[in-house]
Coordinates of C-alpha atoms in Angstrom, one line a residue:
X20 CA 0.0 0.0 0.0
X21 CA 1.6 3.3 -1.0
X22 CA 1.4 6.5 1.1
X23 CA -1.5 7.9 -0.9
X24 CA -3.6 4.7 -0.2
X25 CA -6.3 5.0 2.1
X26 CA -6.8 2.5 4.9
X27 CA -10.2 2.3 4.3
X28 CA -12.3 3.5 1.5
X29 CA -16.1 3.1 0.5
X30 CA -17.8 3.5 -3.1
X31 CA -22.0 4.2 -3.2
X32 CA -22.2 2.3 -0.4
X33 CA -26.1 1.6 0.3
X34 CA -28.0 -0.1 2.8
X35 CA -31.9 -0.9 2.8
X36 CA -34.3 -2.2 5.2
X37 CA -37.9 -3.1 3.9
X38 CA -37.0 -1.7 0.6
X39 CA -36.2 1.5 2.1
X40 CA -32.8 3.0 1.7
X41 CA -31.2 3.8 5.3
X42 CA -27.8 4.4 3.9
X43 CA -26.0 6.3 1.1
X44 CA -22.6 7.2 1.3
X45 CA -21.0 7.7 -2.1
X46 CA -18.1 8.3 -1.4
X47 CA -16.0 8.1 2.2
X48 CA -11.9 7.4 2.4
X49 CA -9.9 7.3 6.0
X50 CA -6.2 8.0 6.0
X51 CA -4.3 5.6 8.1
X52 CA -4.0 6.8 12.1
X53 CA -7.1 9.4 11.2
X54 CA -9.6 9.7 13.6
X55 CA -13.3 10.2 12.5
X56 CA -15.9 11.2 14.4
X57 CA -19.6 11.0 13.0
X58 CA -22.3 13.3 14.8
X59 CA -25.7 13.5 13.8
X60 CA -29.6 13.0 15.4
X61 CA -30.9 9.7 16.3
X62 CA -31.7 7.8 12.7
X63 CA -29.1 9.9 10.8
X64 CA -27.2 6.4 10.3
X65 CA -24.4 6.4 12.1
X66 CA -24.6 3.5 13.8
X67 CA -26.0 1.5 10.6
X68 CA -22.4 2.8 9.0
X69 CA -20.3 1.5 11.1
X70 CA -21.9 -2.0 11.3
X71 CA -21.9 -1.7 7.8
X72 CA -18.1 -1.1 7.7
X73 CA -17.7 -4.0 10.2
X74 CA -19.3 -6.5 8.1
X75 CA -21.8 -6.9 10.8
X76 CA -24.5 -5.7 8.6
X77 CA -24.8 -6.4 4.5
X78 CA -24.7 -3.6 2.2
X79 CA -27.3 -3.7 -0.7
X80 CA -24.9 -1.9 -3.0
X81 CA -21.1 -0.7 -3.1
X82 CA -18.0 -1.2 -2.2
X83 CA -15.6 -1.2 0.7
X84 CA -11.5 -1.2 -0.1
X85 CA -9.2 -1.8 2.6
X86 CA -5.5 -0.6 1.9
X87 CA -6.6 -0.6 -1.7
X88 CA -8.0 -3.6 -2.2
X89 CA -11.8 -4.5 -2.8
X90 CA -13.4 -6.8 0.0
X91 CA -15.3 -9.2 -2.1
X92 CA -13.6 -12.5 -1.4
X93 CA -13.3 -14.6 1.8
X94 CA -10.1 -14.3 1.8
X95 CA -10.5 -10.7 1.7
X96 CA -13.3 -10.1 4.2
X97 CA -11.2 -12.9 6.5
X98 CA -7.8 -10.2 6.0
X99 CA -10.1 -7.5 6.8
X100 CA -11.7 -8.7 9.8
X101 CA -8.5 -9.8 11.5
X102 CA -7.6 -6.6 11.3
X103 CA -10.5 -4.7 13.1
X104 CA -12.3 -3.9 16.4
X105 CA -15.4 -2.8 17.2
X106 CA -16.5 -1.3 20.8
X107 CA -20.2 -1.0 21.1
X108 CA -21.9 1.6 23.6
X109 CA -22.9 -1.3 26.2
X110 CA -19.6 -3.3 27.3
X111 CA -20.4 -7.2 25.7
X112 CA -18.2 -8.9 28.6
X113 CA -17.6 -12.5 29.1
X114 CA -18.7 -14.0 32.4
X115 CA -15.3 -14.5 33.7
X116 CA -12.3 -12.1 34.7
X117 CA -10.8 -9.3 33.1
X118 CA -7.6 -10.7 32.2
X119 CA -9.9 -13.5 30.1
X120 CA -12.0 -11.0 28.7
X121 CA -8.5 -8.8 27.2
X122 CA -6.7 -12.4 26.3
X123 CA -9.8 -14.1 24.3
X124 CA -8.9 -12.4 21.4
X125 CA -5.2 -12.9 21.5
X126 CA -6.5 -16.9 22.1
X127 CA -8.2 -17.2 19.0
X128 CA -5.5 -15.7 17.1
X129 CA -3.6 -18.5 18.7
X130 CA -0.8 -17.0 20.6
X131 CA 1.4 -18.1 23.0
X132 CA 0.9 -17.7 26.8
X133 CA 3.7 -15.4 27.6
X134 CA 2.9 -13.3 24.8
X135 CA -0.8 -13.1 25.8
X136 CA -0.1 -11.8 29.4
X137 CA 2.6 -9.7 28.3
X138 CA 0.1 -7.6 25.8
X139 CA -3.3 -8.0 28.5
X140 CA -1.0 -6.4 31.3
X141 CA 0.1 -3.9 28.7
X142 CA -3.4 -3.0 27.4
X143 CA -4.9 -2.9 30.9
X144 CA -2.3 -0.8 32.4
X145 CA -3.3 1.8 29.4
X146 CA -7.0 1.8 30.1
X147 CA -6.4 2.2 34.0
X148 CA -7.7 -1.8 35.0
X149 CA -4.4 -2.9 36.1
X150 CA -5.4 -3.6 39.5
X151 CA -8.8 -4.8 38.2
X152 CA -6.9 -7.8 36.1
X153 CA -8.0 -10.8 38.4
X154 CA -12.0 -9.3 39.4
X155 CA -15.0 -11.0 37.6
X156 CA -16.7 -8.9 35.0
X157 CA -19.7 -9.3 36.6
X158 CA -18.5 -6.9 39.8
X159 CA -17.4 -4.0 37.1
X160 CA -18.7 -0.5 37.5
X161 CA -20.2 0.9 33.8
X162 CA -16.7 2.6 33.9
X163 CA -14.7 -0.4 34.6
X164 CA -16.3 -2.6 32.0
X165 CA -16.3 -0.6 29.1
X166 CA -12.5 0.3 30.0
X167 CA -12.3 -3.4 30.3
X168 CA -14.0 -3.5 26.5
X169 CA -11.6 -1.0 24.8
X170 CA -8.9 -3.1 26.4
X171 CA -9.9 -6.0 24.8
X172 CA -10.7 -3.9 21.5
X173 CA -7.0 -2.9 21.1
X174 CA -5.3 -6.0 22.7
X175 CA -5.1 -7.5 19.7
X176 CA -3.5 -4.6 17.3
X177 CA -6.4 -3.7 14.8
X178 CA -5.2 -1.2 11.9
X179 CA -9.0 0.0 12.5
X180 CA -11.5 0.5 15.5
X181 CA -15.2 1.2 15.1
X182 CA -16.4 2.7 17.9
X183 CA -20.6 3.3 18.7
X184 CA -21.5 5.6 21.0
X185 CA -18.9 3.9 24.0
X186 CA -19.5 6.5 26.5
X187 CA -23.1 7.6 26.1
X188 CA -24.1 5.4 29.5
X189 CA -21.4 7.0 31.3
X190 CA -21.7 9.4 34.3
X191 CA -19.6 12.7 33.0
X192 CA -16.2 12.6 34.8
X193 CA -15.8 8.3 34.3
X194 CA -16.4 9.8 30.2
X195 CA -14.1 12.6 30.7
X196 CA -11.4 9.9 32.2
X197 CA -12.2 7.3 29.0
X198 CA -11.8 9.9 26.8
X199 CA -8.3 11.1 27.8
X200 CA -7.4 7.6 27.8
X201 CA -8.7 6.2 24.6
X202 CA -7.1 9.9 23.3
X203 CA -4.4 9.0 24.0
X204 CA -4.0 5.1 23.2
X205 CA -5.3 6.2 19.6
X206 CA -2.5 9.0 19.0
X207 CA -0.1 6.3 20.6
X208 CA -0.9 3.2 18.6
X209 CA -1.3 5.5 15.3
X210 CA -4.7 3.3 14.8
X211 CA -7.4 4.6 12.4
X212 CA -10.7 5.0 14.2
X213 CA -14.1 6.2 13.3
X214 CA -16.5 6.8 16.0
X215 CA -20.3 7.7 16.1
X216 CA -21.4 10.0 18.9
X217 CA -23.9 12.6 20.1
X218 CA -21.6 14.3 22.5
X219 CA -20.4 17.5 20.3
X220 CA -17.4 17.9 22.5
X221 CA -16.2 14.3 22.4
X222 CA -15.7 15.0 18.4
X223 CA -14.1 17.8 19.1
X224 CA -11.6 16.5 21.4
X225 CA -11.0 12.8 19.7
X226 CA -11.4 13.9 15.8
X227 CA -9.4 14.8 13.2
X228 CA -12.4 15.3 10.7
X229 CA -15.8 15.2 11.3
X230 CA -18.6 13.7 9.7
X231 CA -22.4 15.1 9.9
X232 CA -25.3 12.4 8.9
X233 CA -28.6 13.0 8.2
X234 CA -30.9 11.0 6.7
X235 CA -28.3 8.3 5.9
X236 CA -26.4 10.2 4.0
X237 CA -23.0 12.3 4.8
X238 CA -24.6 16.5 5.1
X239 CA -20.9 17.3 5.8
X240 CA -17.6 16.3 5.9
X241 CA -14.2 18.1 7.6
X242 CA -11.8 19.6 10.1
X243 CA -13.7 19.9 13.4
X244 CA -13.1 23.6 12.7
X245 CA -14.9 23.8 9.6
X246 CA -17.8 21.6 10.7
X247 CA -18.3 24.4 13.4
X248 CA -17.6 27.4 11.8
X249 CA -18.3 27.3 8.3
X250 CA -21.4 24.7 8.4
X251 CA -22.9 24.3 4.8
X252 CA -26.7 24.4 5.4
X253 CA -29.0 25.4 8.6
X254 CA -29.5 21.8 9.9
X255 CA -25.6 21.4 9.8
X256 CA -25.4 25.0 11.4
X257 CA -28.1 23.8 13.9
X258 CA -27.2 20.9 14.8
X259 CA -23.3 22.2 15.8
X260 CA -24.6 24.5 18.1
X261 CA -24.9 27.5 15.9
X262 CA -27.3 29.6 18.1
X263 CA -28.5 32.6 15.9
X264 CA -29.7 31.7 12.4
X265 CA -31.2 34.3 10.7
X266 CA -33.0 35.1 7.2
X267 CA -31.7 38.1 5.4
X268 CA -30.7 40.2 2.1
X269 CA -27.9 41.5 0.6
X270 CA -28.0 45.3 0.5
X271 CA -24.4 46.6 -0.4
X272 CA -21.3 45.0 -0.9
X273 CA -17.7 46.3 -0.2
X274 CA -13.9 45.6 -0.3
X275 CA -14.7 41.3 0.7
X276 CA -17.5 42.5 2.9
X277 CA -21.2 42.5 2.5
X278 CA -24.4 44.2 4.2
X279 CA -27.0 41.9 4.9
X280 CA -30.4 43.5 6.0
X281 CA -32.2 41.3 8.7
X282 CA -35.1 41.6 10.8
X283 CA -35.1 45.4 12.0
X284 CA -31.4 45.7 11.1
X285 CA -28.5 45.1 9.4
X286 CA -25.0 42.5 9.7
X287 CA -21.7 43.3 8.5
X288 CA -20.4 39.9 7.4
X289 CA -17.0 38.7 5.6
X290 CA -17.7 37.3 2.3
X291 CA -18.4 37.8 -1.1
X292 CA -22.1 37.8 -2.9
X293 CA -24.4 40.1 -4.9
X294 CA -26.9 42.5 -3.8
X295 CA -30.3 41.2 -3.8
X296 CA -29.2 37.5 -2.6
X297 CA -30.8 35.9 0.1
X298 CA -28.7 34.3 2.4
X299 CA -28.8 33.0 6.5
X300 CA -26.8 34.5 8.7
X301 CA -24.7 32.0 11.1
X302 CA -23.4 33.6 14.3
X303 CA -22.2 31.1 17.6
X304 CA -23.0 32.4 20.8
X305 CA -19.5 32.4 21.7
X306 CA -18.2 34.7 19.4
X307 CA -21.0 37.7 20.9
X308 CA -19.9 39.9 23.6
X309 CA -22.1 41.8 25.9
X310 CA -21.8 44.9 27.3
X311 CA -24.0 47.3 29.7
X312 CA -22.2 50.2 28.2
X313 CA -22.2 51.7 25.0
X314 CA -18.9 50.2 22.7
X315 CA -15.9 52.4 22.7
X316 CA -15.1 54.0 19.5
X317 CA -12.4 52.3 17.6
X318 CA -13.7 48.8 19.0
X319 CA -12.5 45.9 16.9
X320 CA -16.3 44.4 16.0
X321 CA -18.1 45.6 13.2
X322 CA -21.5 44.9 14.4
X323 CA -22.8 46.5 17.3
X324 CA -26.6 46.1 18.9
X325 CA -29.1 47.5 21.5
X326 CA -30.8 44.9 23.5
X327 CA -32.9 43.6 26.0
X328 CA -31.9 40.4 27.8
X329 CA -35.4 37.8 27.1
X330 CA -34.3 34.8 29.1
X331 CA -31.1 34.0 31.1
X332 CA -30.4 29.8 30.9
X333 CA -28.0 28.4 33.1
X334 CA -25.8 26.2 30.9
X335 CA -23.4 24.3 33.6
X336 CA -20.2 26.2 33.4
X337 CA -21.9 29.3 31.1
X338 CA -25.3 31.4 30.7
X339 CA -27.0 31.4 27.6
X340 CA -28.1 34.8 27.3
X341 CA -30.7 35.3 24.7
X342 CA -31.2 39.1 23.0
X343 CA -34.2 41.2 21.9
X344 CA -31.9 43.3 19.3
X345 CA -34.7 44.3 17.0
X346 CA -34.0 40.0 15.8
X347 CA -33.0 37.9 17.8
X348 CA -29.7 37.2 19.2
X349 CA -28.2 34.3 21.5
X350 CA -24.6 34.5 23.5
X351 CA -23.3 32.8 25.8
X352 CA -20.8 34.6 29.3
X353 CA -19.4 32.9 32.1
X354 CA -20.7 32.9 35.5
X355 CA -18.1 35.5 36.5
X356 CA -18.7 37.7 33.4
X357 CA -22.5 37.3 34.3
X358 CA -22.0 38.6 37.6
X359 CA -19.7 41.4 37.1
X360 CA -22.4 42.7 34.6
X361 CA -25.1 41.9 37.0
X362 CA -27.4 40.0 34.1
X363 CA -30.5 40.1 34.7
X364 CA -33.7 39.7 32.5
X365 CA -34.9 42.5 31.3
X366 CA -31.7 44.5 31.5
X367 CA -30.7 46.6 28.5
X368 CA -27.5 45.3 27.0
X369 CA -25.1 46.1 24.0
X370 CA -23.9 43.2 22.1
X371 CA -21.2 43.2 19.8
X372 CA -19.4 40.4 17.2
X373 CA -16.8 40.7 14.4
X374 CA -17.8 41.0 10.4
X375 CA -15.6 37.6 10.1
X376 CA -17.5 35.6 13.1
X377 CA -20.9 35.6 10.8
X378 CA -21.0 33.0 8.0
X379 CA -22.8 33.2 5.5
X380 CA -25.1 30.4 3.8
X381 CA -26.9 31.4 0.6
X382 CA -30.4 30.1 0.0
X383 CA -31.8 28.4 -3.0
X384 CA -34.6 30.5 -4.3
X385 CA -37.3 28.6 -2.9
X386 CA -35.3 28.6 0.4

């Protein structure tokens, strides 16, 4: 396999159920050691995909090429499947002890003893279960067990780990501890992973591309950075936690900036497109900053608003604050900054964001 070749590559891959379609990718290629994370609502598919890329479930159509060559052959699936894992979201554990549950890969592969206790101790010293090695799998915490899963998962070496969902039934800081783990086995090991999720934040931290689904199909594709900033439609921009989505027009255009009339006002934006085009407006919360005085002159952000706080959310760690501006506008402040402005519903408020933190989507005609 030369350089270029991807680990894993599929072709119009479909898959139906009662006649239906429930997948249709046509095209999808992972470089080897990449990390793939696939977001999307319940349905979307992404659990179908990876099943579907395991060989667990038959595709109706298309192709799947690992390291360059076409799976249609026993020999071929048998090569391929020797060479992957798959973790699923509730641990599958034999009813014995850890140490088993790690080795029984490594067993059917046929290796020697020494060899097999050598790599379980190694594996279970990287997912933290060291001291768990001789305890039944029946007396495992959620933690412990699915720690006990991923163990067994990458004991035996797989160029490729499919991963649904594996912290989902987790309390938050046992999933904040798997995921700095499994972090950093994956970086380690250099093994190519694709991983289905709802967590946001776990495909930020974990991915080096994301992958939107919807409706079976991929919406979007790229750098966890372009997924969030520069989504391509409003579900995509939705779904990634873009807040403010607004309709509006362009009205004047000037050196790689445009004016786009909304509701009651009008957004300085960074882009290019014609007057008279109808476009959304994409603004995160994060990138709005609120004020209780007016802006100093001189101030850095183009777009400046009056407003009226509607509704104050706590968020955990944040507020989300959302804004009466003429249209409506969401941001989210810290507790502190919260405090020190003394936010309050009802309060009059300036908010303020930079022409290059609105991205522009332009609608169809009918849109």
């Amino acid at each position: 396999m030369s350089a270029d070749t991807p680990i894993l590559e599929i072709k119009n891959l479909q898959v139906q159920r009662g006649g239906a379609p429930v997948l249709d990718i046509s095209s999808l290629a992972l470089a080897g050691g990449e990390i793939l994370c696939l977001i999307g609502p319940n349905g979307a598919g992404k659990s179908t995909l990876l099943l579907t890329l395991a060989r667990l479930l038959k595709s109706s159509k298309g192709e799947i090429s690992f390291k360059g060559r076409r799976i249609d052959s026993n020999h071929s699936m048998l090569t391929y499947r020797r060479n992957l894992s798959m973790v699923f979201q509730e641990p599958l554990l034999f009813d014995t002890t850890v140490y088993e549950n790690i080795a029984s890969g490594l067993k059917i592969r046929g290796m020697n003893k020494n060899e097999i206790k050598d790599i379980v101790e190694e594996y279970a010293e990287r997912f933290g279960i060291y001291p768990l090695i001789d305890r039944s799998a029946k007396k495992l915490s959620g933690g412990e067990a699915q720690r006990t899963s991923l163990a067994r998962a990458f004991a035996t070496k797989p160029e490729i780990v499919f991963l649904d969902e594996p912290f989902s039934s987790l309390d938050p800081p046992t999933r904040e501890s798997l995921i700095g783990d499994l972090d950093r086995v994956l970086r380690e090991t250099g093994t190519t992973a694709i991983m289905a999720t709802h967590d946001q934040m776990e495909a930020l931290r974990l991915s080096d591309r994301i992958a939107v689904m919807n409706q079976g199909r991929i919406a979007q594709i790229g750098t966890p950075e372009a997924i969030m900033n520069t989504p391509a439609d409003a579900f995509i921009a939705s779904f990634v936690g873009v807040e403010t989505i607004l309709n509006g027009e362009i009205v004047r255009t000037g050196a790689g900036t445009v004016i786009c009339h909304v509701q009651n006002g009008e957004i300085e934006a960074v882009g290019n497109a014609k007057p008279g085009e109808r476009v959304l407006c994409c603004i995160r919360p994060e990138h709005i900053t609120l004020s209780t005085g007016a802006p100093q002159e001189g101030a850095s952000a183009r777009n400046m608003f009056s407003g009226r706080i509607v509704r104050i959310s706590p968020m955990g760690l944040f507020y989300k604050i959302s804004l009466d501006c003429g249209f409506f506008l969401t941001a989210f402040v810290t507790i502190l900054s919260a405090e020190n402005l003394a936010l309050e519903e009802g309060k009059p408020v300036f908010a303020s964001f930079k022409a290059t933190a609105v991205h522009l989507i332009r609608r169809s005609a009918r849109g």
